[in-house]
mmCIF file of C-alpha atoms in Angstrom:
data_model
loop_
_atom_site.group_PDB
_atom_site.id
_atom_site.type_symbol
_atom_site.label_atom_id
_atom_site.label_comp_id
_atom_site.label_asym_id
_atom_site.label_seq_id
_atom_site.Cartn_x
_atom_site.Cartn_y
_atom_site.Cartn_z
ATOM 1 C CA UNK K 1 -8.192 20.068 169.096
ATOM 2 C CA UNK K 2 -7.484 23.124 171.473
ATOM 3 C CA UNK K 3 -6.289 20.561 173.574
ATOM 4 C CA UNK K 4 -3.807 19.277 171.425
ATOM 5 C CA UNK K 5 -2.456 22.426 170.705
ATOM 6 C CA UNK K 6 -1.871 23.438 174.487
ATOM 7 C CA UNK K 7 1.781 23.693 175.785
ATOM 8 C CA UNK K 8 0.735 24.651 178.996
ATOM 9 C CA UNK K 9 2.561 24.819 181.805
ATOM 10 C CA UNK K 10 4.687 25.314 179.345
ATOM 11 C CA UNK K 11 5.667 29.030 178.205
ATOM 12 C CA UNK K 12 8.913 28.213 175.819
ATOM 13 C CA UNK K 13 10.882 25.450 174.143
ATOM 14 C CA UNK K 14 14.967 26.081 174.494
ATOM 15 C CA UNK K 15 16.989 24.029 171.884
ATOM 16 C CA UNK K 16 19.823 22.873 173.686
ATOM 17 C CA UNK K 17 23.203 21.883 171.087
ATOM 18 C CA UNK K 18 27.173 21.031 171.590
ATOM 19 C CA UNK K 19 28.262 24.189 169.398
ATOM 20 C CA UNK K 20 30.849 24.918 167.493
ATOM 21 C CA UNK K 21 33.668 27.272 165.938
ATOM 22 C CA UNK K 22 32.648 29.311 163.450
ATOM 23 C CA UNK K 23 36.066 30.747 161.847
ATOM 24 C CA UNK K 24 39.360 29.499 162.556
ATOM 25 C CA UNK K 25 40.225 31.857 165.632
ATOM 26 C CA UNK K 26 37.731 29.535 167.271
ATOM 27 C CA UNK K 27 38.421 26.548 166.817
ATOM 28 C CA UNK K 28 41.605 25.961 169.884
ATOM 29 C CA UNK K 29 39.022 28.386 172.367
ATOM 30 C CA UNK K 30 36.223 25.797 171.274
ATOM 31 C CA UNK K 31 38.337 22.635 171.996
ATOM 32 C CA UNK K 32 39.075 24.425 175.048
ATOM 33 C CA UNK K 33 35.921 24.866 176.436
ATOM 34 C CA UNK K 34 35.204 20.996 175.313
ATOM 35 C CA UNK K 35 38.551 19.726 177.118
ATOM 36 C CA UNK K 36 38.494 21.765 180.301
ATOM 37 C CA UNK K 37 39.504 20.275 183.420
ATOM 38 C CA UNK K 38 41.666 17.447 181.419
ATOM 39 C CA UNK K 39 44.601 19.041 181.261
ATOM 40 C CA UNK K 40 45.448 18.866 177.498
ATOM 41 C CA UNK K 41 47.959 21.234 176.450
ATOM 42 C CA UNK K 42 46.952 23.034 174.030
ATOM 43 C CA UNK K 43 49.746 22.051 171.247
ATOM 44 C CA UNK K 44 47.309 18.677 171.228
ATOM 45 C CA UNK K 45 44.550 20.894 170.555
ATOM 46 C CA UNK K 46 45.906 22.387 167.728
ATOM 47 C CA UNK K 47 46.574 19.050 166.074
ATOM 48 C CA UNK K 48 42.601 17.772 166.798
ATOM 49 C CA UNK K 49 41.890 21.019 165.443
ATOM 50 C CA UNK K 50 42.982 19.852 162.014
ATOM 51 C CA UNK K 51 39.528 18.292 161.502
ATOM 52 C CA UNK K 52 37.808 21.442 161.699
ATOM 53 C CA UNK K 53 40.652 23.601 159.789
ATOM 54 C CA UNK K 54 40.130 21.418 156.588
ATOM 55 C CA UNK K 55 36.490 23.329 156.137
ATOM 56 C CA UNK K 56 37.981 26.247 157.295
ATOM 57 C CA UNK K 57 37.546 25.890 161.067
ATOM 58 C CA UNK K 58 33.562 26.033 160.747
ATOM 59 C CA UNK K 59 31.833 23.385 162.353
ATOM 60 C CA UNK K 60 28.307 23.186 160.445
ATOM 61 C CA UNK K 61 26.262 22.207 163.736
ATOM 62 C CA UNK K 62 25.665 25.836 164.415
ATOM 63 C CA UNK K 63 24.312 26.714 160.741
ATOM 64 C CA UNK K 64 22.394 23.130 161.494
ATOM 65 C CA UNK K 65 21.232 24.354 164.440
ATOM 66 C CA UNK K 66 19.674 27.273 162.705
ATOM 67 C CA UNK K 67 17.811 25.552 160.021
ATOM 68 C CA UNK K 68 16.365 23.097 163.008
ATOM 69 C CA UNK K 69 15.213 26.185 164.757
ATOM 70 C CA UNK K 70 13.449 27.642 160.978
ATOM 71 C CA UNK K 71 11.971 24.275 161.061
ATOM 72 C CA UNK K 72 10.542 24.095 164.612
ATOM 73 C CA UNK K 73 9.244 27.444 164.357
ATOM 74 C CA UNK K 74 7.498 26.765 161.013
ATOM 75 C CA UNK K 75 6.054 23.614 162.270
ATOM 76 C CA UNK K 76 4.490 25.648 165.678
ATOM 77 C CA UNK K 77 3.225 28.410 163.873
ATOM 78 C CA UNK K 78 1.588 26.310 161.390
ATOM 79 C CA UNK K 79 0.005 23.637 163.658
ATOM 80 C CA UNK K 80 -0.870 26.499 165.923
ATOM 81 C CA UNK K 81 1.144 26.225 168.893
ATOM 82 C CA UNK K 82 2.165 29.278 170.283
ATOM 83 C CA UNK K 83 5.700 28.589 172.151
ATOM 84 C CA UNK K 84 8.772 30.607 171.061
ATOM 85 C CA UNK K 85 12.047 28.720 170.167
ATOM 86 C CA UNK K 86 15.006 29.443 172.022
ATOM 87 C CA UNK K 87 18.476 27.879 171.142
ATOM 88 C CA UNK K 88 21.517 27.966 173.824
ATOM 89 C CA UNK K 89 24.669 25.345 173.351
ATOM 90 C CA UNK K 90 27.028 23.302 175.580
ATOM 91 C CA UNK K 91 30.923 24.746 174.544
ATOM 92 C CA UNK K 92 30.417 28.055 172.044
ATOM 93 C CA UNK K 93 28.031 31.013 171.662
ATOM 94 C CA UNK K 94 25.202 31.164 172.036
ATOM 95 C CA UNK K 95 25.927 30.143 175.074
ATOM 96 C CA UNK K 96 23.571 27.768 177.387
ATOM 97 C CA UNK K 97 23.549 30.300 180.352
ATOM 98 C CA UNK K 98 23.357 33.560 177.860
ATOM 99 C CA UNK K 99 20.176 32.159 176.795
ATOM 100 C CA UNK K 100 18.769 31.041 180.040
ATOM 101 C CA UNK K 101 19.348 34.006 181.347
ATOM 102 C CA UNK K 102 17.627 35.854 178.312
ATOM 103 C CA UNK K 103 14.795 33.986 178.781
ATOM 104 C CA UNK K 104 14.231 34.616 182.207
ATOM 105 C CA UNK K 105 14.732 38.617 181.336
ATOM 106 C CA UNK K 106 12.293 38.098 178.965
ATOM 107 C CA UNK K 107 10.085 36.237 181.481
ATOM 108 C CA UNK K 108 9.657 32.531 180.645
ATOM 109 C CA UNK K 109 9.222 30.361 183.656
ATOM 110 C CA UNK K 110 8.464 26.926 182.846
ATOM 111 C CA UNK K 111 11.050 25.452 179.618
ATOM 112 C CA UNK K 112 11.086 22.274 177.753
ATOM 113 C CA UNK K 113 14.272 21.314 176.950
ATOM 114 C CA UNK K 114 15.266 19.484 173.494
ATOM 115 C CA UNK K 115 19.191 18.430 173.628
ATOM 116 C CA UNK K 116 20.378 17.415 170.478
ATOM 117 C CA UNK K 117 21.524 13.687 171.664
ATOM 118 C CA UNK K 118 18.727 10.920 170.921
ATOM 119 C CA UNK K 119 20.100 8.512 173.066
ATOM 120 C CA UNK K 120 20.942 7.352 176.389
ATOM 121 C CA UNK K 121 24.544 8.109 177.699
ATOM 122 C CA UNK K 122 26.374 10.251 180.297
ATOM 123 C CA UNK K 123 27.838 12.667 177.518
ATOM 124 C CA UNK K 124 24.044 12.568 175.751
ATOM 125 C CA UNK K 125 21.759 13.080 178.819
ATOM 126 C CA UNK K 126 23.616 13.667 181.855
ATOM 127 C CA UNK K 127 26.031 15.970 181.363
ATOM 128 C CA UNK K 128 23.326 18.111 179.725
ATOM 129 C CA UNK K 129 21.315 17.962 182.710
ATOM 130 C CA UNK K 130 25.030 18.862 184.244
ATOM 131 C CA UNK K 131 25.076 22.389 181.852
ATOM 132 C CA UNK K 132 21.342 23.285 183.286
ATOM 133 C CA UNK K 133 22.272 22.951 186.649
ATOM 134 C CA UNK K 134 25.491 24.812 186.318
ATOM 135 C CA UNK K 135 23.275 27.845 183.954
ATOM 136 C CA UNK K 136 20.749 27.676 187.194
ATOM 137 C CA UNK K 137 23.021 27.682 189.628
ATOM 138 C CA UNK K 138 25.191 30.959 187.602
ATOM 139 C CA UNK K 139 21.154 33.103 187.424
ATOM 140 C CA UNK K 140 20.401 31.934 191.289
ATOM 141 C CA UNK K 141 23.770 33.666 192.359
ATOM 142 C CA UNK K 142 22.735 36.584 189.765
ATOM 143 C CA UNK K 143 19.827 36.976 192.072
ATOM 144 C CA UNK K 144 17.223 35.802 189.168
ATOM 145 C CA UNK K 145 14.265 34.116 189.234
ATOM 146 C CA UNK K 146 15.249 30.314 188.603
ATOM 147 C CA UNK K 147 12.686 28.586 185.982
ATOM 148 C CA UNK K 148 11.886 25.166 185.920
ATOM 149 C CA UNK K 149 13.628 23.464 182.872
ATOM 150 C CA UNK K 150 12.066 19.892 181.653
ATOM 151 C CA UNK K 151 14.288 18.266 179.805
ATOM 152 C CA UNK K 152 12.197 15.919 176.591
ATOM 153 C CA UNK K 153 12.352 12.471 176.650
ATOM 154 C CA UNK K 154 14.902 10.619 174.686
ATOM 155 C CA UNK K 155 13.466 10.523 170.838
ATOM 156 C CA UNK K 156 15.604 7.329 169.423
ATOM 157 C CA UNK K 157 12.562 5.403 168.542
ATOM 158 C CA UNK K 158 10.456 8.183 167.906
ATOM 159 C CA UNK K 159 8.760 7.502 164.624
ATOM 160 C CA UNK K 160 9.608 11.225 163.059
ATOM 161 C CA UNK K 161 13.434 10.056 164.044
ATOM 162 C CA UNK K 162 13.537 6.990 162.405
ATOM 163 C CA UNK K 163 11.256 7.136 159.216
ATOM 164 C CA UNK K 164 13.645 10.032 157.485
ATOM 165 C CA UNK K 165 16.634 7.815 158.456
ATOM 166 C CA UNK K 166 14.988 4.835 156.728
ATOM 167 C CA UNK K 167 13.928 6.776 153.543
ATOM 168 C CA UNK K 168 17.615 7.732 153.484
ATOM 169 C CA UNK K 169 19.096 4.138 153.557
ATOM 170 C CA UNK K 170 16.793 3.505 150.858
ATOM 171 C CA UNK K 171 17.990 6.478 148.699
ATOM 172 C CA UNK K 172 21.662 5.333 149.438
ATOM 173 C CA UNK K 173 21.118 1.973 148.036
ATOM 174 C CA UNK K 174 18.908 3.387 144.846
ATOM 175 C CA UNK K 175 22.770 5.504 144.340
ATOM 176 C CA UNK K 176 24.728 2.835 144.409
ATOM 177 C CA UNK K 177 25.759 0.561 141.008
ATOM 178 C CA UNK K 178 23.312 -1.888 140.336
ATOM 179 C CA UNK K 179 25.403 -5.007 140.039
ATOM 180 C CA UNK K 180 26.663 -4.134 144.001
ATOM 181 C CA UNK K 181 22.960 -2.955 145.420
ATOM 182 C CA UNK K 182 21.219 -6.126 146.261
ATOM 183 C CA UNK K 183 24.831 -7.073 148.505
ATOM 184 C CA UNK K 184 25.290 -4.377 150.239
ATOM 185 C CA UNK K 185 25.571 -4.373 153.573
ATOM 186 C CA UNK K 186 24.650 -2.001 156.423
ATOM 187 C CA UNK K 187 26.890 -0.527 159.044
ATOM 188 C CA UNK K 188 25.126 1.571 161.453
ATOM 189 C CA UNK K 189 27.007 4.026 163.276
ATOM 190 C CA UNK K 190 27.753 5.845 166.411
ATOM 191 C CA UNK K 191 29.730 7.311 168.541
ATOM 192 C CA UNK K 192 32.043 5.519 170.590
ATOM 193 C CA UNK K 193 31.954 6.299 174.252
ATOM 194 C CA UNK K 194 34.261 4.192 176.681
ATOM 195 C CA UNK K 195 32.914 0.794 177.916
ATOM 196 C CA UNK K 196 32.163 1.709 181.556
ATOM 197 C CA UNK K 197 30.180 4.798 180.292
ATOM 198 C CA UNK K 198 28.068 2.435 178.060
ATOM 199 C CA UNK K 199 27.887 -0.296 180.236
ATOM 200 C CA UNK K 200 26.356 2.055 182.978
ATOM 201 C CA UNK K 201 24.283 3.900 180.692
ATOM 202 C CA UNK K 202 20.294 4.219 181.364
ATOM 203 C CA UNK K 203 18.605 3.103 184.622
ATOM 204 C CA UNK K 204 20.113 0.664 186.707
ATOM 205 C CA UNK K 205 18.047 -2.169 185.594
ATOM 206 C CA UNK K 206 19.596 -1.396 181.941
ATOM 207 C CA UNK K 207 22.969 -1.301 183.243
ATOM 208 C CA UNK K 208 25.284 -4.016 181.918
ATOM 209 C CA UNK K 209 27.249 -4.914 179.290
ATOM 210 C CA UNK K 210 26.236 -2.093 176.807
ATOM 211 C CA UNK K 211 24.029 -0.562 178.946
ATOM 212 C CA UNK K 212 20.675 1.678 177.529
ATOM 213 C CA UNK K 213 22.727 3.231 174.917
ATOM 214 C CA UNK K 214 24.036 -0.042 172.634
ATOM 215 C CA UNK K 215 20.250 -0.983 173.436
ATOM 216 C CA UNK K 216 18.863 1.309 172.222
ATOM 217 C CA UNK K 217 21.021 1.826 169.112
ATOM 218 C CA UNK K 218 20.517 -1.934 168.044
ATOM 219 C CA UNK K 219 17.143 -1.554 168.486
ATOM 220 C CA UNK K 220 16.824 1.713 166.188
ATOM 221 C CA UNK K 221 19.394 -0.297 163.766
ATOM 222 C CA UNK K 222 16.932 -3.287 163.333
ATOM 223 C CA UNK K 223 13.772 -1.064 163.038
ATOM 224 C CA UNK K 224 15.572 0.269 159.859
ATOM 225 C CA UNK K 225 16.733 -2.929 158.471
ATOM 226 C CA UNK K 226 13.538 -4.418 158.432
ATOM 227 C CA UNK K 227 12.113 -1.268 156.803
ATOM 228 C CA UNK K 228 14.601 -1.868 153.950
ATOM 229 C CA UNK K 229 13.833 -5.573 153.707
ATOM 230 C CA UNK K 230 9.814 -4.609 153.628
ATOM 231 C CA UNK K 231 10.428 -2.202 150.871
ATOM 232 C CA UNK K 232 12.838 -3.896 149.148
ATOM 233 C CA UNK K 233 12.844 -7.446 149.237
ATOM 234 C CA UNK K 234 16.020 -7.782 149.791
ATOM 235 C CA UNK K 235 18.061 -9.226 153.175
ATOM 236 C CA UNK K 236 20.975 -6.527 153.701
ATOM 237 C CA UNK K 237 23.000 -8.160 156.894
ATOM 238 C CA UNK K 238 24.107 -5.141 159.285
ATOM 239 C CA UNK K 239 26.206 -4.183 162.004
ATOM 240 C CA UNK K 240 26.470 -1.548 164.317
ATOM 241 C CA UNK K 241 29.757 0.252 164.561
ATOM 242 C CA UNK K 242 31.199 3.271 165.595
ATOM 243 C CA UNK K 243 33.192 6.366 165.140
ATOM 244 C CA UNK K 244 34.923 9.299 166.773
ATOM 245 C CA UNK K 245 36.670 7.524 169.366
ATOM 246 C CA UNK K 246 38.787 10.144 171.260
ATOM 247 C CA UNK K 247 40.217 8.847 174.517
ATOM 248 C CA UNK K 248 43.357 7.515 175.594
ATOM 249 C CA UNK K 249 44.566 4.130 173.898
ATOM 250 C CA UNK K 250 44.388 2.278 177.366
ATOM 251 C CA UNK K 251 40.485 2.984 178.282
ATOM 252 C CA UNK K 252 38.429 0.296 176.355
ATOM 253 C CA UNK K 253 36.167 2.082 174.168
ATOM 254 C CA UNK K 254 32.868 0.575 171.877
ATOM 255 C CA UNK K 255 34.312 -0.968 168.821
ATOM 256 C CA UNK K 256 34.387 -2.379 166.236
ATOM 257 C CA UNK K 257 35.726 1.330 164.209
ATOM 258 C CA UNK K 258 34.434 2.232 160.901
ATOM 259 C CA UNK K 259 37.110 1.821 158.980
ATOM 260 C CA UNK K 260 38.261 -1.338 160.691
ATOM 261 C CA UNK K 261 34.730 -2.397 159.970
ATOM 262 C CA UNK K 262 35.183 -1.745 156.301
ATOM 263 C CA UNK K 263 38.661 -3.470 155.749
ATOM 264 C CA UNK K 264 36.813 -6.694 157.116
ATOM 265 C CA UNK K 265 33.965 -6.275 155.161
ATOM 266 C CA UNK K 266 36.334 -5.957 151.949
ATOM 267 C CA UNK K 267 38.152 -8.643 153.245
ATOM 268 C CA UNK K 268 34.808 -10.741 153.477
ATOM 269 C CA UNK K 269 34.050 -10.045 149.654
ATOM 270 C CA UNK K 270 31.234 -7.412 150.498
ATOM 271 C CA UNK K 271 30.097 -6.141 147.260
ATOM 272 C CA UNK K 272 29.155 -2.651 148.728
ATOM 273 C CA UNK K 273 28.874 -0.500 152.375
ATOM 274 C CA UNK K 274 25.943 1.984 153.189
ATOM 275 C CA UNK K 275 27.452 3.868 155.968
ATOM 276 C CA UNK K 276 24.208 5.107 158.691
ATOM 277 C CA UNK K 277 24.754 7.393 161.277
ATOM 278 C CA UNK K 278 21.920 6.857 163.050
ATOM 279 C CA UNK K 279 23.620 7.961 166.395
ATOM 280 C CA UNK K 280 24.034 11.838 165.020
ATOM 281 C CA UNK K 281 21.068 13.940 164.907
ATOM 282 C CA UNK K 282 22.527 16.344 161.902
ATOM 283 C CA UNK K 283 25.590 16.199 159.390
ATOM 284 C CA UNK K 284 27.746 18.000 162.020
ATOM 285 C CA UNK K 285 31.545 17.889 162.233
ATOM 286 C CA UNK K 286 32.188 13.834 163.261
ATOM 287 C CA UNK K 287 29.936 12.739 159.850
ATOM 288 C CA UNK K 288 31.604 15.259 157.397
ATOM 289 C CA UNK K 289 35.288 13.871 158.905
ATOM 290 C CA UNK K 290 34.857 10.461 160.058
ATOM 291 C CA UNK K 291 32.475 9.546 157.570
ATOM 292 C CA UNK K 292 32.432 11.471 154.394
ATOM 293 C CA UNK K 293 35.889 11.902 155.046
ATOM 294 C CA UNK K 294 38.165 9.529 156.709
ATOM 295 C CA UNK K 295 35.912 6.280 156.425
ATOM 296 C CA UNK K 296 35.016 7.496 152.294
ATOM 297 C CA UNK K 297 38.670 7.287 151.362
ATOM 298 C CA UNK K 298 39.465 4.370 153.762
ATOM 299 C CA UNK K 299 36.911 2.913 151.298
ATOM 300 C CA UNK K 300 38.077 4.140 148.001
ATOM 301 C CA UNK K 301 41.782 2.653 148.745
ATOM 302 C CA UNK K 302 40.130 -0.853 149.059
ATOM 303 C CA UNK K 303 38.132 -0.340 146.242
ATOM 304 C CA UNK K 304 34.678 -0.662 148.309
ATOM 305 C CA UNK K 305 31.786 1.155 146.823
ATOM 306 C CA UNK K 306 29.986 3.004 149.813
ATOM 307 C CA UNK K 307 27.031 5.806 150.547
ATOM 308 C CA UNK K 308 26.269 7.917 153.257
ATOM 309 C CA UNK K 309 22.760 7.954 154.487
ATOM 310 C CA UNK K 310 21.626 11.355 155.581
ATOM 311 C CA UNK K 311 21.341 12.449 159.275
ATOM 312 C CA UNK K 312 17.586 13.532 160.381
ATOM 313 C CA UNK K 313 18.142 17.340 160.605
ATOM 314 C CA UNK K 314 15.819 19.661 159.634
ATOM 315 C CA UNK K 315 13.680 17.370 158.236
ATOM 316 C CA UNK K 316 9.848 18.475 158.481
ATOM 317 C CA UNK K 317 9.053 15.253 160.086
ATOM 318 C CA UNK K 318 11.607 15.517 163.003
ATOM 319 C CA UNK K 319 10.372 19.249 163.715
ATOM 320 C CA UNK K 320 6.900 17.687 163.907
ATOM 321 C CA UNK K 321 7.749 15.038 166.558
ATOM 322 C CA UNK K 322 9.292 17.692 168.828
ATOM 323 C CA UNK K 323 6.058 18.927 169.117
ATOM 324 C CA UNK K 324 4.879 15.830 169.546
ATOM 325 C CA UNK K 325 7.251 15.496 172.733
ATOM 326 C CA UNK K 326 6.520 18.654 173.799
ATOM 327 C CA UNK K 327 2.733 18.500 173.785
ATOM 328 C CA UNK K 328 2.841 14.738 175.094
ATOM 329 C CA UNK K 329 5.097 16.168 177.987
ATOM 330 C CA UNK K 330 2.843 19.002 178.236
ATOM 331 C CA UNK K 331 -0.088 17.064 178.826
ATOM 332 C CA UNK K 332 1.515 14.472 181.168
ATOM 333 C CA UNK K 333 2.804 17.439 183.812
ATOM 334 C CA UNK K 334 -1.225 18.779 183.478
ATOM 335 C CA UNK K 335 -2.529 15.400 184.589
ATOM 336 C CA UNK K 336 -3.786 14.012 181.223
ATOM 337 C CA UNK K 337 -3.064 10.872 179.354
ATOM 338 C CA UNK K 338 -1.509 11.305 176.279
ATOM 339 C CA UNK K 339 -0.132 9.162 173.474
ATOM 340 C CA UNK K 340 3.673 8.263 173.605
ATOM 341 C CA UNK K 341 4.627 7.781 169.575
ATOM 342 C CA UNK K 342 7.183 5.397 169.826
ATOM 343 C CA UNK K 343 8.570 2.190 167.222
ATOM 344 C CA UNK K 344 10.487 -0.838 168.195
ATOM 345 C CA UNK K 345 10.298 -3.551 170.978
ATOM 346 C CA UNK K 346 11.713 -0.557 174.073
ATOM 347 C CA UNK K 347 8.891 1.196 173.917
ATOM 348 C CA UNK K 348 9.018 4.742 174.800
ATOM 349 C CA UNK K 349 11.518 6.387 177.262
ATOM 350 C CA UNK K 350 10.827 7.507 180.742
ATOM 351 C CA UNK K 351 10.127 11.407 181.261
ATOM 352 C CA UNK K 352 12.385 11.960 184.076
ATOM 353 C CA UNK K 353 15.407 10.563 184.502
ATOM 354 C CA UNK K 354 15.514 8.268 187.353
ATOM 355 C CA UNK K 355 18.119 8.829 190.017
ATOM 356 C CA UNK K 356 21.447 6.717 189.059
ATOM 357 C CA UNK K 357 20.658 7.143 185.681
ATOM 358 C CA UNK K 358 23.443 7.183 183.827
ATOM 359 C CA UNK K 359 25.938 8.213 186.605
ATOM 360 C CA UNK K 360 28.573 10.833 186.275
ATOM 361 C CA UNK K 361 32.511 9.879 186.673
ATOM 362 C CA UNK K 362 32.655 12.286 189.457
ATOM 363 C CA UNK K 363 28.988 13.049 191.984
ATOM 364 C CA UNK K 364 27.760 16.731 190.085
ATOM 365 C CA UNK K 365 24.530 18.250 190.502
ATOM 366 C CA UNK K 366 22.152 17.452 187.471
ATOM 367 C CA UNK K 367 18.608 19.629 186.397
ATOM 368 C CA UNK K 368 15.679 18.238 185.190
ATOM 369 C CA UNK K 369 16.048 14.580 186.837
ATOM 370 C CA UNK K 370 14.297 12.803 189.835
ATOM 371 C CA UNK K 371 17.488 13.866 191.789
ATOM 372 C CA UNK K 372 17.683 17.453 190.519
ATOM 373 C CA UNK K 373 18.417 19.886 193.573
ATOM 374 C CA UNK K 374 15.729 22.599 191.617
ATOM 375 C CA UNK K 375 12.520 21.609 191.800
#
């Protein structure tokens, strides 16, 4: 059991997050820090900013963020694993390289690294991987000691992911009218990302149309709809769709849209919509707008009962596959076999990211890969 328990080599876990404003003096310096280097004026960035000014420019992925960290640190203390939680974002305080730093000061060497994206992409893997090197590359100029940073395996099909997603697909259905229930169908969602950054997402073997990420989605997608036929009897037909979409109207993004997807189900005489964000790791910004929001009263003006399955969050069972990943990771890097939890036909990802993995738009040093320039 002391075995289990051992996070050796490693001496800390850092939570690594997007961010987000917290009052409404934030919000256009947030958007900033998310659009730099595009070139958006910042009149634009005003108008995105809407989304977050309806709830009073506070984006709840920080507060999230907070609750997942209460939860972690419950979960180690209680199952006896002695590694302190540290929590550092991508685009707002507390900032990435603050916290690297901090850690360092305090004198951590060796980090796991837990980014809140489940999924293969550029924008959930890479350019995290991106924000370490950069945070390195800021404390080697500083003249500190660099750590090494280990960045978790991707946790899609992890079975502490997907089990609280399917107990919530089951509680959406139990909400909805009884005469509609046993209809219902099952839109899964994501984020969109453009074609060519889907398409060339994963390893190279993965690449094609779709790539690793619509992969692995569809394959997280049918683990839960079979759940819901097991416990339910009943057939619900699903799609996967997405949301958020946020580039230019010429670049070919992932579609179908939500709320096209729900005009077309109306159209098709669907009795009922359980809207699943499987692609989101908590209720942060994009499922209180383009779900709860946007896609909600795109429903109610067809007249299309829908629900909102909850995101995995805090949940007790997602803090206690994190240490799962970090003691499985733990034991790999000390030369010991250790059982890789994972559901569905992929199997369980790869611990280091491969070089061409995912590829950036532009060649940029990445951390924590096979072609990571610190070792």
């Amino acid at each position: 059991m002391s075995d289990q328990r051992d996070p050796a080599p490693y001496d800390a876990l850092l939570l690594l997050s997007f961010g987000g404003p917290e009052g409404p003096d934030d919000v256009v310096p947030f958007l900033e820090n998310v659009t730099r280097g595009r070139g958006i004026p910042k009149e634009r960035l005003k108008e995105v900013g809407q989304h977050y000014f309806l709830f009073g420019g506070v984006s709840p992925i920080n507060e999230q963020n907070r609750a997942l960290l209460d939860a972690l640190r419950k979960d180690f203390a209680e199952h006896g694993l002695d590694l302190p939680v540290h929590w550092g974002n991508r685009n707002w305080a507390p900032y990435l390289t603050d916290t690297l730093r901090e850690m360092v000061v305090q004198g951590h060497r060796r980090i796991a690294v837990l980014a809140t994206s489940a999924y293969a992409s550029y924008s959930g893997c890479r350019q995290y991987r991106e924000n370490l090197a950069d945070a390195l590359a800021t404390l080697e100029a500083e003249g500190l000691e660099l750590p090494r940073v280990d960045k978790l395996r991707h946790y899609f099909n992890h079975p502490g992911f997907v089990r609280p997603m399917m107990e919530g697909v089951l509680e959406s259905l139990a909400d909805l009218p009884d005469e509609v229930r046993a209809g219902a169908r099952l839109a899964f969602t994501t984020h969109s990302i453009p074609m060519s950054a889907a398409d060339a997402s994963g390893t190279a073997e993965e690449h094609g149309e779709g790539g690793a990420y619509v992969r692995q989605h569809l394959d997280v997608a049918r683990l839960i709809a079979d759940a819901v036929r097991e416990e339910t009897g009943v057939e619900h037909p699903w799609e996967l769709v997405y949301q958020s979409r946020s580039g230019a109207p010429h670049i070919p993004w992932l579609e179908p849209d939500i709320c096209e997807h729900l005009e077309e189900l109306h159209a098709a005489g669907a009795p009922a919509v359980v809207m699943v964000p499987i692609g989101f790791v908590s209720d942060h910004m994009e499922v209180l707008y383009d779900l709860d929001t946007e896609a909600t009263a795109k429903a109610a003006e067809l007249g299309l009962p829908v629900r909102r399955a909850s995101t995995v969050g805090a949940d007790p069972r997602f803090a206690a596959a994190v240490r799962d990943l970090v003691l499985e990771r733990a034991a790999t890097e000390r030369g010991v076999r250790a059982e890789r939890c994972a559901l569905g036909s992929l199997g369980p990802s790869h611990d280091l990211c491969p070089v061409g993995c995912c590829p950036a738009r532009a060649p940029k040093p990445a951390a924590a890969g096979a072609d990571s320039p610190y070792a």
